Amino acid sequence: IYSNIVIESNTNAIITVNENLIVKTYNKAAEKIFGYKKNEMVCQNSLDKIIPKENLCAHNSGILEYFKKGLFKHSGESLELLAMGKNKIQFPIRISFGKNISPHTKENIVIANIQDISSEKEKEALLIKNEKIYKDLFELSKSVILLINPSTGDIVNINNSALDFYGYTKEKFLTL
């Protein structure tokens, strides 16, 4: 009962499968992330609904390899992969795998802990874009720009226009 509360209250998708790739556990977060209801996923080999076709073979063989050898290829690692929702749109996820023995059936199961990282990736892309804009504004500006630490008075960065105007090298400027 306690484990069910933990699984259902988790904000990450928790999905377990047995050695026949039959989904045994599919929590509320999985429903939210993937769009499929529990009854559409549990008690069947339904991973092909949420794993893009180009990754399905590698994913399934990795799980089956675990059941044969007892070792995960990426043991203890989080992987960033693509998943697919019910709407057939792919999105980035972070996934890690674990193993356990089902207390009810005594069969080995693989546990996937899955986090939708779409918003994280969007923020990362926006940050990269903003860094490029800043760099372009700073480096390509015809105005002399010096970035100075207000606490210490140290010059932290300078642009090319400042180098041309003052005639120092960047290394020399940063020692001033």
mmCIF file with all atom_site columns, C-alpha atoms in Angstrom:
data_model
loop_
_atom_site.group_PDB
_atom_site.id
_atom_site.type_symbol
_atom_site.label_atom_id
_atom_site.label_alt_id
_atom_site.label_comp_id
_atom_site.label_asym_id
_atom_site.label_entity_id
_atom_site.label_seq_id
_atom_site.pdbx_PDB_ins_code
_atom_site.Cartn_x
_atom_site.Cartn_y
_atom_site.Cartn_z
_atom_site.occupancy
_atom_site.B_iso_or_equiv
_atom_site.pdbx_formal_charge
_atom_site.auth_seq_id
_atom_site.auth_comp_id
_atom_site.auth_asym_id
_atom_site.auth_atom_id
_atom_site.pdbx_PDB_model_num
ATOM 1   C CA . ILE A 1 1   ? 0.000  0.000   0.000   1.00 0.00 ? 1   ILE A CA 1
ATOM 2   C CA . TYR A 1 2   ? 2.798  2.409   0.937   1.00 0.00 ? 2   TYR A CA 1
ATOM 3   C CA . SER A 1 3   ? 4.644  1.792   -2.333  1.00 0.00 ? 3   SER A CA 1
ATOM 4   C CA . ASN A 1 4   ? 1.457  2.465   -4.310  1.00 0.00 ? 4   ASN A CA 1
ATOM 5   C CA . ILE A 1 5   ? 1.055  5.822   -2.553  1.00 0.00 ? 5   ILE A CA 1
ATOM 6   C CA . VAL A 1 6   ? 4.663  6.726   -3.402  1.00 0.00 ? 6   VAL A CA 1
ATOM 7   C CA . ILE A 1 7   ? 4.238  5.646   -7.034  1.00 0.00 ? 7   ILE A CA 1
ATOM 8   C CA . GLU A 1 8   ? 0.934  7.466   -7.555  1.00 0.00 ? 8   GLU A CA 1
ATOM 9   C CA . SER A 1 9   ? 2.021  10.681  -5.814  1.00 0.00 ? 9   SER A CA 1
ATOM 10  C CA . ASN A 1 10  ? 5.271  10.913  -7.782  1.00 0.00 ? 10  ASN A CA 1
ATOM 11  C CA . THR A 1 11  ? 5.467  13.766  -10.310 1.00 0.00 ? 11  THR A CA 1
ATOM 12  C CA . ASN A 1 12  ? 7.639  11.604  -12.574 1.00 0.00 ? 12  ASN A CA 1
ATOM 13  C CA . ALA A 1 13  ? 6.137  8.875   -14.709 1.00 0.00 ? 13  ALA A CA 1
ATOM 14  C CA . ILE A 1 14  ? 6.745  5.468   -13.164 1.00 0.00 ? 14  ILE A CA 1
ATOM 15  C CA . ILE A 1 15  ? 6.335  2.562   -15.575 1.00 0.00 ? 15  ILE A CA 1
ATOM 16  C CA . THR A 1 16  ? 7.268  -1.043  -14.869 1.00 0.00 ? 16  THR A CA 1
ATOM 17  C CA . VAL A 1 17  ? 7.441  -3.943  -17.319 1.00 0.00 ? 17  VAL A CA 1
ATOM 18  C CA . ASN A 1 18  ? 8.077  -7.653  -16.941 1.00 0.00 ? 18  ASN A CA 1
ATOM 19  C CA . GLU A 1 19  ? 10.375 -9.794  -19.078 1.00 0.00 ? 19  GLU A CA 1
ATOM 20  C CA . ASN A 1 20  ? 7.658  -10.101 -21.757 1.00 0.00 ? 20  ASN A CA 1
ATOM 21  C CA . LEU A 1 21  ? 7.573  -6.275  -21.946 1.00 0.00 ? 21  LEU A CA 1
ATOM 22  C CA . ILE A 1 22  ? 4.066  -6.270  -20.474 1.00 0.00 ? 22  ILE A CA 1
ATOM 23  C CA . VAL A 1 23  ? 3.371  -3.001  -18.652 1.00 0.00 ? 23  VAL A CA 1
ATOM 24  C CA . LYS A 1 24  ? 2.639  -3.739  -14.995 1.00 0.00 ? 24  LYS A CA 1
ATOM 25  C CA . THR A 1 25  ? 2.654  -0.230  -13.485 1.00 0.00 ? 25  THR A CA 1
ATOM 26  C CA . TYR A 1 26  ? 1.640  3.061   -15.084 1.00 0.00 ? 26  TYR A CA 1
ATOM 27  C CA . ASN A 1 27  ? 1.069  5.902   -12.642 1.00 0.00 ? 27  ASN A CA 1
ATOM 28  C CA . LYS A 1 28  ? -0.969 9.131   -12.822 1.00 0.00 ? 28  LYS A CA 1
ATOM 29  C CA . ALA A 1 29  ? 2.077  11.161  -13.841 1.00 0.00 ? 29  ALA A CA 1
ATOM 30  C CA . ALA A 1 30  ? 2.569  8.783   -16.797 1.00 0.00 ? 30  ALA A CA 1
ATOM 31  C CA . GLU A 1 31  ? -1.037 9.428   -17.812 1.00 0.00 ? 31  GLU A CA 1
ATOM 32  C CA . LYS A 1 32  ? -0.389 13.175  -17.697 1.00 0.00 ? 32  LYS A CA 1
ATOM 33  C CA . ILE A 1 33  ? 2.954  13.028  -19.519 1.00 0.00 ? 33  ILE A CA 1
ATOM 34  C CA . PHE A 1 34  ? 2.021  10.569  -22.268 1.00 0.00 ? 34  PHE A CA 1
ATOM 35  C CA . GLY A 1 35  ? -1.739 11.136  -22.586 1.00 0.00 ? 35  GLY A CA 1
ATOM 36  C CA . TYR A 1 36  ? -2.703 7.466   -22.358 1.00 0.00 ? 36  TYR A CA 1
ATOM 37  C CA . LYS A 1 37  ? -4.926 6.243   -19.542 1.00 0.00 ? 37  LYS A CA 1
ATOM 38  C CA . LYS A 1 38  ? -3.767 3.388   -17.338 1.00 0.00 ? 38  LYS A CA 1
ATOM 39  C CA . ASN A 1 39  ? -6.236 0.938   -18.942 1.00 0.00 ? 39  ASN A CA 1
ATOM 40  C CA . GLU A 1 40  ? -4.716 1.706   -22.370 1.00 0.00 ? 40  GLU A CA 1
ATOM 41  C CA . MET A 1 41  ? -1.236 0.695   -21.197 1.00 0.00 ? 41  MET A CA 1
ATOM 42  C CA . VAL A 1 42  ? -1.342 -1.865  -18.369 1.00 0.00 ? 42  VAL A CA 1
ATOM 43  C CA . CYS A 1 43  ? -1.458 -5.634  -18.952 1.00 0.00 ? 43  CYS A CA 1
ATOM 44  C CA . GLN A 1 44  ? -0.202 -5.347  -22.521 1.00 0.00 ? 44  GLN A CA 1
ATOM 45  C CA . ASN A 1 45  ? 2.978  -4.768  -24.491 1.00 0.00 ? 45  ASN A CA 1
ATOM 46  C CA . SER A 1 46  ? 2.223  -1.106  -25.083 1.00 0.00 ? 46  SER A CA 1
ATOM 47  C CA . LEU A 1 47  ? 5.642  0.567   -24.988 1.00 0.00 ? 47  LEU A CA 1
ATOM 48  C CA . ASP A 1 48  ? 5.463  1.076   -28.748 1.00 0.00 ? 48  ASP A CA 1
ATOM 49  C CA . LYS A 1 49  ? 2.821  3.738   -28.048 1.00 0.00 ? 49  LYS A CA 1
ATOM 50  C CA . ILE A 1 50  ? 5.269  5.958   -26.141 1.00 0.00 ? 50  ILE A CA 1
ATOM 51  C CA . ILE A 1 51  ? 8.637  5.087   -27.669 1.00 0.00 ? 51  ILE A CA 1
ATOM 52  C CA . PRO A 1 52  ? 9.349  6.494   -31.145 1.00 0.00 ? 52  PRO A CA 1
ATOM 53  C CA . LYS A 1 53  ? 9.714  3.743   -33.754 1.00 0.00 ? 53  LYS A CA 1
ATOM 54  C CA . GLU A 1 54  ? 13.372 4.597   -34.428 1.00 0.00 ? 54  GLU A CA 1
ATOM 55  C CA . ASN A 1 55  ? 14.235 3.916   -30.744 1.00 0.00 ? 55  ASN A CA 1
ATOM 56  C CA . LEU A 1 56  ? 11.888 1.010   -30.008 1.00 0.00 ? 56  LEU A CA 1
ATOM 57  C CA . CYS A 1 57  ? 14.213 -1.819  -31.058 1.00 0.00 ? 57  CYS A CA 1
ATOM 58  C CA . ALA A 1 58  ? 17.165 -0.513  -29.009 1.00 0.00 ? 58  ALA A CA 1
ATOM 59  C CA . HIS A 1 59  ? 14.926 0.155   -26.007 1.00 0.00 ? 59  HIS A CA 1
ATOM 60  C CA . ASN A 1 60  ? 13.299 -3.270  -26.038 1.00 0.00 ? 60  ASN A CA 1
ATOM 61  C CA . SER A 1 61  ? 16.580 -5.108  -26.618 1.00 0.00 ? 61  SER A CA 1
ATOM 62  C CA . GLY A 1 62  ? 18.134 -3.196  -23.698 1.00 0.00 ? 62  GLY A CA 1
ATOM 63  C CA . ILE A 1 63  ? 15.356 -4.320  -21.361 1.00 0.00 ? 63  ILE A CA 1
ATOM 64  C CA . LEU A 1 64  ? 15.473 -7.890  -22.645 1.00 0.00 ? 64  LEU A CA 1
ATOM 65  C CA . GLU A 1 65  ? 19.261 -7.882  -22.241 1.00 0.00 ? 65  GLU A CA 1
ATOM 66  C CA . TYR A 1 66  ? 18.773 -6.935  -18.600 1.00 0.00 ? 66  TYR A CA 1
ATOM 67  C CA . PHE A 1 67  ? 16.450 -9.906  -18.084 1.00 0.00 ? 67  PHE A CA 1
ATOM 68  C CA . LYS A 1 68  ? 19.052 -12.233 -19.647 1.00 0.00 ? 68  LYS A CA 1
ATOM 69  C CA . LYS A 1 69  ? 22.197 -10.924 -17.917 1.00 0.00 ? 69  LYS A CA 1
ATOM 70  C CA . GLY A 1 70  ? 20.858 -9.000  -14.921 1.00 0.00 ? 70  GLY A CA 1
ATOM 71  C CA . LEU A 1 71  ? 22.779 -5.847  -15.874 1.00 0.00 ? 71  LEU A CA 1
ATOM 72  C CA . PHE A 1 72  ? 21.693 -2.555  -17.392 1.00 0.00 ? 72  PHE A CA 1
ATOM 73  C CA . LYS A 1 73  ? 23.830 -1.086  -20.151 1.00 0.00 ? 73  LYS A CA 1
ATOM 74  C CA . HIS A 1 74  ? 23.418 2.365   -18.562 1.00 0.00 ? 74  HIS A CA 1
ATOM 75  C CA . SER A 1 75  ? 23.279 1.317   -14.921 1.00 0.00 ? 75  SER A CA 1
ATOM 76  C CA . GLY A 1 76  ? 22.893 4.257   -12.557 1.00 0.00 ? 76  GLY A CA 1
ATOM 77  C CA . GLU A 1 77  ? 22.742 6.795   -15.379 1.00 0.00 ? 77  GLU A CA 1
ATOM 78  C CA . SER A 1 78  ? 19.988 9.131   -16.447 1.00 0.00 ? 78  SER A CA 1
ATOM 79  C CA . LEU A 1 79  ? 19.519 9.198   -20.191 1.00 0.00 ? 79  LEU A CA 1
ATOM 80  C CA . GLU A 1 80  ? 18.007 11.948  -22.294 1.00 0.00 ? 80  GLU A CA 1
ATOM 81  C CA . LEU A 1 81  ? 15.844 10.433  -25.004 1.00 0.00 ? 81  LEU A CA 1
ATOM 82  C CA . LEU A 1 82  ? 12.756 11.188  -27.043 1.00 0.00 ? 82  LEU A CA 1
ATOM 83  C CA . ALA A 1 83  ? 9.335  9.880   -26.108 1.00 0.00 ? 83  ALA A CA 1
ATOM 84  C CA . MET A 1 84  ? 6.005  10.159  -27.876 1.00 0.00 ? 84  MET A CA 1
ATOM 85  C CA . GLY A 1 85  ? 2.625  11.193  -26.535 1.00 0.00 ? 85  GLY A CA 1
ATOM 86  C CA . LYS A 1 86  ? -0.790 9.970   -27.560 1.00 0.00 ? 86  LYS A CA 1
ATOM 87  C CA . ASN A 1 87  ? -0.919 12.940  -29.951 1.00 0.00 ? 87  ASN A CA 1
ATOM 88  C CA . LYS A 1 88  ? 2.110  11.383  -31.770 1.00 0.00 ? 88  LYS A CA 1
ATOM 89  C CA . ILE A 1 89  ? 4.260  14.417  -30.962 1.00 0.00 ? 89  ILE A CA 1
ATOM 90  C CA . GLN A 1 90  ? 7.764  13.593  -29.752 1.00 0.00 ? 90  GLN A CA 1
ATOM 91  C CA . PHE A 1 91  ? 9.230  15.334  -26.722 1.00 0.00 ? 91  PHE A CA 1
ATOM 92  C CA . PRO A 1 92  ? 12.441 15.064  -24.679 1.00 0.00 ? 92  PRO A CA 1
ATOM 93  C CA . ILE A 1 93  ? 12.559 12.978  -21.501 1.00 0.00 ? 93  ILE A CA 1
ATOM 94  C CA . ARG A 1 94  ? 15.073 12.083  -18.844 1.00 0.00 ? 94  ARG A CA 1
ATOM 95  C CA . ILE A 1 95  ? 14.820 8.407   -17.933 1.00 0.00 ? 95  ILE A CA 1
ATOM 96  C CA . SER A 1 96  ? 16.551 6.129   -15.467 1.00 0.00 ? 96  SER A CA 1
ATOM 97  C CA . PHE A 1 97  ? 16.045 2.429   -14.924 1.00 0.00 ? 97  PHE A CA 1
ATOM 98  C CA . GLY A 1 98  ? 15.877 0.229   -11.887 1.00 0.00 ? 98  GLY A CA 1
ATOM 99  C CA . LYS A 1 99  ? 14.905 -3.320  -11.098 1.00 0.00 ? 99  LYS A CA 1
ATOM 100 C CA . ASN A 1 100 ? 12.806 -5.087  -8.533  1.00 0.00 ? 100 ASN A CA 1
ATOM 101 C CA . ILE A 1 101 ? 10.804 -8.218  -7.900  1.00 0.00 ? 101 ILE A CA 1
ATOM 102 C CA . SER A 1 102 ? 7.039  -7.791  -7.978  1.00 0.00 ? 102 SER A CA 1
ATOM 103 C CA . PRO A 1 103 ? 5.702  -8.485  -4.467  1.00 0.00 ? 103 PRO A CA 1
ATOM 104 C CA . HIS A 1 104 ? 2.489  -9.928  -5.924  1.00 0.00 ? 104 HIS A CA 1
ATOM 105 C CA . THR A 1 105 ? 3.719  -12.141 -8.758  1.00 0.00 ? 105 THR A CA 1
ATOM 106 C CA . LYS A 1 106 ? 7.367  -12.629 -7.662  1.00 0.00 ? 106 LYS A CA 1
ATOM 107 C CA . GLU A 1 107 ? 8.504  -11.868 -11.229 1.00 0.00 ? 107 GLU A CA 1
ATOM 108 C CA . ASN A 1 108 ? 11.446 -9.624  -12.130 1.00 0.00 ? 108 ASN A CA 1
ATOM 109 C CA . ILE A 1 109 ? 10.431 -6.178  -13.305 1.00 0.00 ? 109 ILE A CA 1
ATOM 110 C CA . VAL A 1 110 ? 12.208 -3.197  -14.808 1.00 0.00 ? 110 VAL A CA 1
ATOM 111 C CA . ILE A 1 111 ? 11.225 0.186   -13.434 1.00 0.00 ? 111 ILE A CA 1
ATOM 112 C CA . ALA A 1 112 ? 11.482 3.321   -15.554 1.00 0.00 ? 112 ALA A CA 1
ATOM 113 C CA . ASN A 1 113 ? 11.477 6.698   -13.818 1.00 0.00 ? 113 ASN A CA 1
ATOM 114 C CA . ILE A 1 114 ? 10.642 9.289   -16.497 1.00 0.00 ? 114 ILE A CA 1
ATOM 115 C CA . GLN A 1 115 ? 10.647 13.068  -16.403 1.00 0.00 ? 115 GLN A CA 1
ATOM 116 C CA . ASP A 1 116 ? 9.309  15.295  -19.196 1.00 0.00 ? 116 ASP A CA 1
ATOM 117 C CA . ILE A 1 117 ? 12.090 17.845  -19.797 1.00 0.00 ? 117 ILE A CA 1
ATOM 118 C CA . SER A 1 118 ? 10.401 19.816  -22.573 1.00 0.00 ? 118 SER A CA 1
ATOM 119 C CA . SER A 1 119 ? 10.286 23.092  -20.645 1.00 0.00 ? 119 SER A CA 1
ATOM 120 C CA . GLU A 1 120 ? 13.869 22.608  -19.455 1.00 0.00 ? 120 GLU A CA 1
ATOM 121 C CA . LYS A 1 121 ? 15.034 22.149  -23.067 1.00 0.00 ? 121 LYS A CA 1
ATOM 122 C CA . GLU A 1 122 ? 13.032 25.195  -24.205 1.00 0.00 ? 122 GLU A CA 1
ATOM 123 C CA . LYS A 1 123 ? 14.655 27.317  -21.485 1.00 0.00 ? 123 LYS A CA 1
ATOM 124 C CA . GLU A 1 124 ? 18.079 25.962  -22.460 1.00 0.00 ? 124 GLU A CA 1
ATOM 125 C CA . ALA A 1 125 ? 17.490 26.882  -26.115 1.00 0.00 ? 125 ALA A CA 1
ATOM 126 C CA . LEU A 1 126 ? 16.300 30.361  -25.110 1.00 0.00 ? 126 LEU A CA 1
ATOM 127 C CA . LEU A 1 127 ? 19.369 30.854  -22.924 1.00 0.00 ? 127 LEU A CA 1
ATOM 128 C CA . ILE A 1 128 ? 21.663 29.885  -25.806 1.00 0.00 ? 128 ILE A CA 1
ATOM 129 C CA . LYS A 1 129 ? 19.808 32.279  -28.095 1.00 0.00 ? 129 LYS A CA 1
ATOM 130 C CA . ASN A 1 130 ? 20.028 35.108  -25.544 1.00 0.00 ? 130 ASN A CA 1
ATOM 131 C CA . GLU A 1 131 ? 23.728 34.437  -24.977 1.00 0.00 ? 131 GLU A CA 1
ATOM 132 C CA . LYS A 1 132 ? 24.305 34.747  -28.715 1.00 0.00 ? 132 LYS A CA 1
ATOM 133 C CA . ILE A 1 133 ? 22.360 38.014  -28.841 1.00 0.00 ? 133 ILE A CA 1
ATOM 134 C CA . TYR A 1 134 ? 24.362 39.378  -25.891 1.00 0.00 ? 134 TYR A CA 1
ATOM 135 C CA . LYS A 1 135 ? 27.648 38.250  -27.426 1.00 0.00 ? 135 LYS A CA 1
ATOM 136 C CA . ASP A 1 136 ? 26.764 39.790  -30.771 1.00 0.00 ? 136 ASP A CA 1
ATOM 137 C CA . LEU A 1 137 ? 25.707 43.075  -29.147 1.00 0.00 ? 137 LEU A CA 1
ATOM 138 C CA . PHE A 1 138 ? 28.812 43.149  -26.974 1.00 0.00 ? 138 PHE A CA 1
ATOM 139 C CA . GLU A 1 139 ? 31.433 41.932  -29.434 1.00 0.00 ? 139 GLU A CA 1
ATOM 140 C CA . LEU A 1 140 ? 30.147 43.567  -32.607 1.00 0.00 ? 140 LEU A CA 1
ATOM 141 C CA . SER A 1 141 ? 29.271 46.930  -31.107 1.00 0.00 ? 141 SER A CA 1
ATOM 142 C CA . LYS A 1 142 ? 31.203 49.890  -32.500 1.00 0.00 ? 142 LYS A CA 1
ATOM 143 C CA . SER A 1 143 ? 30.940 51.512  -29.069 1.00 0.00 ? 143 SER A CA 1
ATOM 144 C CA . VAL A 1 144 ? 33.718 51.010  -26.543 1.00 0.00 ? 144 VAL A CA 1
ATOM 145 C CA . ILE A 1 145 ? 32.366 48.694  -23.830 1.00 0.00 ? 145 ILE A CA 1
ATOM 146 C CA . LEU A 1 146 ? 34.124 47.803  -20.597 1.00 0.00 ? 146 LEU A CA 1
ATOM 147 C CA . LEU A 1 147 ? 32.449 45.556  -18.031 1.00 0.00 ? 147 LEU A CA 1
ATOM 148 C CA . ILE A 1 148 ? 33.671 46.506  -14.585 1.00 0.00 ? 148 ILE A CA 1
ATOM 149 C CA . ASN A 1 149 ? 33.022 44.705  -11.299 1.00 0.00 ? 149 ASN A CA 1
ATOM 150 C CA . PRO A 1 150 ? 31.448 47.444  -9.139  1.00 0.00 ? 150 PRO A CA 1
ATOM 151 C CA . SER A 1 151 ? 32.762 45.917  -5.900  1.00 0.00 ? 151 SER A CA 1
ATOM 152 C CA . THR A 1 152 ? 36.414 45.595  -6.899  1.00 0.00 ? 152 THR A CA 1
ATOM 153 C CA . GLY A 1 153 ? 36.782 47.968  -9.838  1.00 0.00 ? 153 GLY A CA 1
ATOM 154 C CA . ASP A 1 154 ? 38.360 45.139  -11.844 1.00 0.00 ? 154 ASP A CA 1
ATOM 155 C CA . ILE A 1 155 ? 37.746 45.007  -15.582 1.00 0.00 ? 155 ILE A CA 1
ATOM 156 C CA . VAL A 1 156 ? 35.900 41.744  -16.201 1.00 0.00 ? 156 VAL A CA 1
ATOM 157 C CA . ASN A 1 157 ? 35.439 41.928  -19.967 1.00 0.00 ? 157 ASN A CA 1
ATOM 158 C CA . ILE A 1 158 ? 35.979 44.302  -22.859 1.00 0.00 ? 158 ILE A CA 1
ATOM 159 C CA . ASN A 1 159 ? 34.901 44.326  -26.463 1.00 0.00 ? 159 ASN A CA 1
ATOM 160 C CA . ASN A 1 160 ? 36.978 44.617  -29.626 1.00 0.00 ? 160 ASN A CA 1
ATOM 161 C CA . SER A 1 161 ? 36.175 48.305  -30.043 1.00 0.00 ? 161 SER A CA 1
ATOM 162 C CA . ALA A 1 162 ? 37.771 48.976  -26.646 1.00 0.00 ? 162 ALA A CA 1
ATOM 163 C CA . LEU A 1 163 ? 40.844 46.986  -27.629 1.00 0.00 ? 163 LEU A CA 1
ATOM 164 C CA . ASP A 1 164 ? 41.173 48.974  -30.862 1.00 0.00 ? 164 ASP A CA 1
ATOM 165 C CA . PHE A 1 165 ? 40.582 52.315  -29.112 1.00 0.00 ? 165 PHE A CA 1
ATOM 166 C CA . TYR A 1 166 ? 43.009 51.827  -26.217 1.00 0.00 ? 166 TYR A CA 1
ATOM 167 C CA . GLY A 1 167 ? 45.551 49.625  -28.006 1.00 0.00 ? 167 GLY A CA 1
ATOM 168 C CA . TYR A 1 168 ? 45.988 47.083  -25.213 1.00 0.00 ? 168 TYR A CA 1
ATOM 169 C CA . THR A 1 169 ? 45.701 43.335  -25.560 1.00 0.00 ? 169 THR A CA 1
ATOM 170 C CA . LYS A 1 170 ? 42.738 41.695  -23.854 1.00 0.00 ? 170 LYS A CA 1
ATOM 171 C CA . GLU A 1 171 ? 45.084 39.930  -21.433 1.00 0.00 ? 171 GLU A CA 1
ATOM 172 C CA . LYS A 1 172 ? 46.668 43.268  -20.403 1.00 0.00 ? 172 LYS A CA 1
ATOM 173 C CA . PHE A 1 173 ? 43.262 44.945  -20.067 1.00 0.00 ? 173 PHE A CA 1
ATOM 174 C CA . LEU A 1 174 ? 41.998 42.245  -17.709 1.00 0.00 ? 174 LEU A CA 1
ATOM 175 C CA . THR A 1 175 ? 44.930 42.902  -15.364 1.00 0.00 ? 175 THR A CA 1
ATOM 176 C CA . LEU A 1 176 ? 44.070 46.591  -14.989 1.00 0.00 ? 176 LEU A CA 1
#
